[in-house]
PDB file of C-alpha atoms in Angstrom:
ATOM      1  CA  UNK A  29     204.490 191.659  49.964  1.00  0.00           C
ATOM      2  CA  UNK A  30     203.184 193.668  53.074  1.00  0.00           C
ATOM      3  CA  UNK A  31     199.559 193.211  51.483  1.00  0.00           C
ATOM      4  CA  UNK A  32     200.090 189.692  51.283  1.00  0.00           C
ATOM      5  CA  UNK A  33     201.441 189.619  54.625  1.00  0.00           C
ATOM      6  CA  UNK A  34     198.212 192.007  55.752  1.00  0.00           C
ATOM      7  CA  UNK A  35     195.671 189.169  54.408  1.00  0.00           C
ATOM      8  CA  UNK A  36     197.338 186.075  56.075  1.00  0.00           C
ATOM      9  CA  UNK A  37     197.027 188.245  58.964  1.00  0.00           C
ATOM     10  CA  UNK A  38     193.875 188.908  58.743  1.00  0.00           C
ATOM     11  CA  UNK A  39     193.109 185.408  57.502  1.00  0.00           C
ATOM     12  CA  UNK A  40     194.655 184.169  60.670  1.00  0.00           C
ATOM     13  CA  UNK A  41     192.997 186.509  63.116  1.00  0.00           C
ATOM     14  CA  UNK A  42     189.868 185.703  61.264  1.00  0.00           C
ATOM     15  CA  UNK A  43     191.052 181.797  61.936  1.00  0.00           C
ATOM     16  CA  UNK A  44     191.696 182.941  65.450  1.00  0.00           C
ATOM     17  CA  UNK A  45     188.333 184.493  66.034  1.00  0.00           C
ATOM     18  CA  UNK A  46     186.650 181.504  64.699  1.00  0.00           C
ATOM     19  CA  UNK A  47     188.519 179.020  66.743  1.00  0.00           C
ATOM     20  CA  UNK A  48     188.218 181.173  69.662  1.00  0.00           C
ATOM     21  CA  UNK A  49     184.483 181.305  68.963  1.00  0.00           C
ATOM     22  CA  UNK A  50     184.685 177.418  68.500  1.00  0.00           C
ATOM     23  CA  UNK A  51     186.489 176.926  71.566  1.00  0.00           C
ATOM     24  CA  UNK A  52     183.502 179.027  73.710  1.00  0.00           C
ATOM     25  CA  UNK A  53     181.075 177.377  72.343  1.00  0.00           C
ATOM     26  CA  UNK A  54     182.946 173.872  72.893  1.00  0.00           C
ATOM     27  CA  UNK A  55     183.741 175.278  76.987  1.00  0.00           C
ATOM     28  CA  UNK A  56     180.081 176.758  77.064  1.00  0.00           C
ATOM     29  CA  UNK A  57     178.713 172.737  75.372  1.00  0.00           C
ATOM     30  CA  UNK A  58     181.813 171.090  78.309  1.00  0.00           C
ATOM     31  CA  UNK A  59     180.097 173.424  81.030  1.00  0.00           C
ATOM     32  CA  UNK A  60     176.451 171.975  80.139  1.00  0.00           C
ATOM     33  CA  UNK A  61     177.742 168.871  80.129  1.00  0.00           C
ATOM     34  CA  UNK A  62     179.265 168.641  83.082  1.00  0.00           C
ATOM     35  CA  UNK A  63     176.894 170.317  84.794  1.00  0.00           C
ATOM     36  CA  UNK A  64     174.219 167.011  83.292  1.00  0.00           C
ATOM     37  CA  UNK A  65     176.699 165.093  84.413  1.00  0.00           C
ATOM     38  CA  UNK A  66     177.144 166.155  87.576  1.00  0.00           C
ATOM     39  CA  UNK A  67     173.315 166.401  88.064  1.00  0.00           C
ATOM     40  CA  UNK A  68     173.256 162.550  86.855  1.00  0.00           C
ATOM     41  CA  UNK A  69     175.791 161.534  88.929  1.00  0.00           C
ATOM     42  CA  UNK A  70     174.289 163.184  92.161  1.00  0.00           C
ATOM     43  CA  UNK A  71     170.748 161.252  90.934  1.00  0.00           C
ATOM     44  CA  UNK A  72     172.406 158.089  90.280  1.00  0.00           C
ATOM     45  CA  UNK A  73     174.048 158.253  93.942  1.00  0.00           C
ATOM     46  CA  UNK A  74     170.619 159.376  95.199  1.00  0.00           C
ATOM     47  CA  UNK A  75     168.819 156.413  93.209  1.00  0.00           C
ATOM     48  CA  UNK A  76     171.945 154.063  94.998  1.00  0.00           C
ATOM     49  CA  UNK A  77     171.352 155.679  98.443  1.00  0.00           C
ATOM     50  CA  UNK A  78     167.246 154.640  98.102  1.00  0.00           C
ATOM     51  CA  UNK A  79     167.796 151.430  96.605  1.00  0.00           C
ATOM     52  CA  UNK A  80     170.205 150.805  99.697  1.00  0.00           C
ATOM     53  CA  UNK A  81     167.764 152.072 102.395  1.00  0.00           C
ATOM     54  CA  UNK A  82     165.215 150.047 100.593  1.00  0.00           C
ATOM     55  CA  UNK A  83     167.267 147.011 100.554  1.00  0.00           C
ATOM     56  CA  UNK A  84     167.898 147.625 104.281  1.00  0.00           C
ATOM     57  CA  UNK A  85     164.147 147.832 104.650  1.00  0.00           C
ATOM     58  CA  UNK A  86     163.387 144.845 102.915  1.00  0.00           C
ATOM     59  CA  UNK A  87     165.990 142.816 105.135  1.00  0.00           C
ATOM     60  CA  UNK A  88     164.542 144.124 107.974  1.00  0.00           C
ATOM     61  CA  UNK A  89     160.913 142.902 107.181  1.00  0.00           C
ATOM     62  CA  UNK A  90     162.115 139.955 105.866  1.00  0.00           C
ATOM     63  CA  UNK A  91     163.865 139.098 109.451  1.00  0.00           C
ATOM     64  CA  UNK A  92     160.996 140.520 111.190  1.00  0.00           C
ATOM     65  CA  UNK A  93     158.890 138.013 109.100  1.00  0.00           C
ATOM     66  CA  UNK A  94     161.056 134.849 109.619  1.00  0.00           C
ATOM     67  CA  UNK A  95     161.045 135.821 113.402  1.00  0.00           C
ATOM     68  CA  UNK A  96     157.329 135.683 113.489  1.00  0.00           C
ATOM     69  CA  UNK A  97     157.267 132.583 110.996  1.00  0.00           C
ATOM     70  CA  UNK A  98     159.518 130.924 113.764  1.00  0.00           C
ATOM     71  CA  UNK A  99     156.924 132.274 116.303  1.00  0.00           C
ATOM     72  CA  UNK A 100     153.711 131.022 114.730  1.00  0.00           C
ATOM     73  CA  UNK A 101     155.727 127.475 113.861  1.00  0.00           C
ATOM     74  CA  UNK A 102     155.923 126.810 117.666  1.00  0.00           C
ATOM     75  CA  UNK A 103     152.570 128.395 118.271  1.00  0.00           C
ATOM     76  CA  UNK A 104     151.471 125.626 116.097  1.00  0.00           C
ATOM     77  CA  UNK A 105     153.700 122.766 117.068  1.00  0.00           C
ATOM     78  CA  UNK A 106     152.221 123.244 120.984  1.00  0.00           C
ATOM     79  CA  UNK A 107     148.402 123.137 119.414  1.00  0.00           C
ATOM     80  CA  UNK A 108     149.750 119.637 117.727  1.00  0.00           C
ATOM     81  CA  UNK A 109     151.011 118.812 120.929  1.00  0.00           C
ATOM     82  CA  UNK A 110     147.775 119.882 122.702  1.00  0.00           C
ATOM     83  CA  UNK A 111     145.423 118.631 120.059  1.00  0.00           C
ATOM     84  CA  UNK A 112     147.125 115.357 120.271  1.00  0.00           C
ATOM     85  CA  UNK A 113     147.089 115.356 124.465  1.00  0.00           C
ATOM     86  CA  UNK A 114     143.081 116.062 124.050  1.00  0.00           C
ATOM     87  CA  UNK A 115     142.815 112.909 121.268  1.00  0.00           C
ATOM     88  CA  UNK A 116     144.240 110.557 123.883  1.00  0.00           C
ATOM     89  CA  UNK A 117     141.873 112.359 127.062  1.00  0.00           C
ATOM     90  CA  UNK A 118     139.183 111.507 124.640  1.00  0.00           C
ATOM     91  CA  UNK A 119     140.127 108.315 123.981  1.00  0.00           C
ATOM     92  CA  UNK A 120     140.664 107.308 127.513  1.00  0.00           C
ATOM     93  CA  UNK A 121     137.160 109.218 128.437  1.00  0.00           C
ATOM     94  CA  UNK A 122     135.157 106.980 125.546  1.00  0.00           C
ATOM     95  CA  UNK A 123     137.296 104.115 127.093  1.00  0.00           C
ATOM     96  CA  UNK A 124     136.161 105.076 130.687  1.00  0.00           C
ATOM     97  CA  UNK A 125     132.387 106.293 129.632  1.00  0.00           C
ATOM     98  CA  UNK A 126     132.211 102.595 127.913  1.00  0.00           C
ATOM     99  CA  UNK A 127     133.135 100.976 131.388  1.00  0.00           C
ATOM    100  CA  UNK A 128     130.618 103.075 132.611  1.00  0.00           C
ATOM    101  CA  UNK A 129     127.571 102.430 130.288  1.00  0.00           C
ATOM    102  CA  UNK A 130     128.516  98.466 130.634  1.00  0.00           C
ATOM    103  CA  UNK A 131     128.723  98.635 134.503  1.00  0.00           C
ATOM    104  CA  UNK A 132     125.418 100.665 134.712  1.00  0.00           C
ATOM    105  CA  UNK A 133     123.571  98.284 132.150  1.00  0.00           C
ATOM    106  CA  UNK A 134     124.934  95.455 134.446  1.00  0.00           C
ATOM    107  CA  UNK A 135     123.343  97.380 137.786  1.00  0.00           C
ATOM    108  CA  UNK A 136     120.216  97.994 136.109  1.00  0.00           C
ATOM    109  CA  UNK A 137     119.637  94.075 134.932  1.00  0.00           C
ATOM    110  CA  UNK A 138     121.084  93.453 138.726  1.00  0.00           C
ATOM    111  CA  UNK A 139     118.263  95.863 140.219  1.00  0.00           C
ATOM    112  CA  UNK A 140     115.345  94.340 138.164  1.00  0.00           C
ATOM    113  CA  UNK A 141     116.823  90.919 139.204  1.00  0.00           C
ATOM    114  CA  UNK A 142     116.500  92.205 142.947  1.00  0.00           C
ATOM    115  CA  UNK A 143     112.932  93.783 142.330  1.00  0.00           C
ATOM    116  CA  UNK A 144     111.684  90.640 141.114  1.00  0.00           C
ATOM    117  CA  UNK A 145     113.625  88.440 143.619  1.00  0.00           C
ATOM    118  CA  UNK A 146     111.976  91.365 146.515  1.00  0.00           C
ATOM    119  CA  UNK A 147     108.377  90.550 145.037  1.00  0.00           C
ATOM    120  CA  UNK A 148     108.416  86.906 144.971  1.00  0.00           C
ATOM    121  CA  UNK A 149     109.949  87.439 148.610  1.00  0.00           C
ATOM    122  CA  UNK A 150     107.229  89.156 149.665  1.00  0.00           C
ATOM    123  CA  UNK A 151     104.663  87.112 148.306  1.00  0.00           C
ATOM    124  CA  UNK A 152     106.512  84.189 150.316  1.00  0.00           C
ATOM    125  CA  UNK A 153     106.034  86.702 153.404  1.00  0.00           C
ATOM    126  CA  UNK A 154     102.421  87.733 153.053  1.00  0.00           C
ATOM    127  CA  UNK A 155     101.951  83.236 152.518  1.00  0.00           C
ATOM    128  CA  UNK A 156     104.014  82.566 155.574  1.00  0.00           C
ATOM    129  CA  UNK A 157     101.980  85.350 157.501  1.00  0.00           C
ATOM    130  CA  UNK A 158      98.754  83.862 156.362  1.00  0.00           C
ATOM    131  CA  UNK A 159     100.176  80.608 157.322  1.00  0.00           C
ATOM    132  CA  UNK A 160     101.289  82.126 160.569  1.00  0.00           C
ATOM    133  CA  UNK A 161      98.185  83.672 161.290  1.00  0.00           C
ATOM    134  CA  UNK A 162      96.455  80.664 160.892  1.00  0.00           C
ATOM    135  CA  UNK A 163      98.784  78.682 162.568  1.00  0.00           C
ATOM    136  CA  UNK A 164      98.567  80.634 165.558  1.00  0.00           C
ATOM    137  CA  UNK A 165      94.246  80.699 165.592  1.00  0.00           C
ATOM    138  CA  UNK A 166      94.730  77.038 165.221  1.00  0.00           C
ATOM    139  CA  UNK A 167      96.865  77.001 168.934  1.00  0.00           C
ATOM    140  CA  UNK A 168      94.654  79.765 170.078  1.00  0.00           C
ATOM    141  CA  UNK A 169      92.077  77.354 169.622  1.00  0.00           C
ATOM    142  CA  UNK A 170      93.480  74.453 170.803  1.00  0.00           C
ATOM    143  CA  UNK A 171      94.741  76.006 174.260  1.00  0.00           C
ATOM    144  CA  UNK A 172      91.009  77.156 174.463  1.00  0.00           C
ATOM    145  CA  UNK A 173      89.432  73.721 173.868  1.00  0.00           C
ATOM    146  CA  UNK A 174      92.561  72.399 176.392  1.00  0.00           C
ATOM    147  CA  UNK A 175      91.279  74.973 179.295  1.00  0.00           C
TER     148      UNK A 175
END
């Protein structure tokens, strides 16, 4: 009985030894993976921290960007607006130049007018000088024959 006894003893210690050796290898295999897990966790907080900051970053240039959309909008609303004040100077100068051209055309046909009118006057003056001139030998002559 004792020897009986003896070998589930030793069966059991060798039971023992196995599931002790079982049970270091399963806390030395829980240690690893915690350890991976840890590390994973730590990188996926890392990779949540980076994606945050990036986030952050990409709000930021996106505001930056809207401001300066907002910016260049009214930049180009006031060229519109200046574009369309220089459309109607133009107009209003084309208007003004046409006046112009029409009113100088109508001066220069008015000053040939007056140079021909100023000849023909002045061929009536040199005939009524010649006239005169005659005239006046004539009664130069006559008061001589009279004295």
């Amino acid at each position: 009985r004792l020897t009986g006894q003896q070998q589930e003893i030793n069966s059991l210690m060798q039971r023992k030894s196995a599931v002790d050796e079982e049970n270091s290898r399963l806390k030395n295999e829980f240690g690893n993976l915690n350890r991976k897990f840890k590390d994973k966790s730590q990188e996926l907080k890392d990779t949540e921290e980076r994606a945050q900051k990036k986030e952050e970053q990409n709000r930021l240039v996106i505001k930056n960007l809207e401001e300066e959309n907002k910016g260049l909008n009214i930049y180009c609303a006031d060229l519109l607006s200046e574009l369309e004040k220089l459309r109607k100077q133009e107009a209003q100068w084309r208007k003004e130049k046409s006046g112009n051209d029409t009113r100088i055309k109508n001066l220069e046909t008015d000053l040939a007018e007056t140079k021909e009118q100023t000849k023909s006057l002045h061929s009536i003056c040199s005939k009524l000088s010649s006239q005169l001139d005659v005239k006046q030998e004539k009664l130069f002559q006559k008061e001589k024959d009279c004295n």
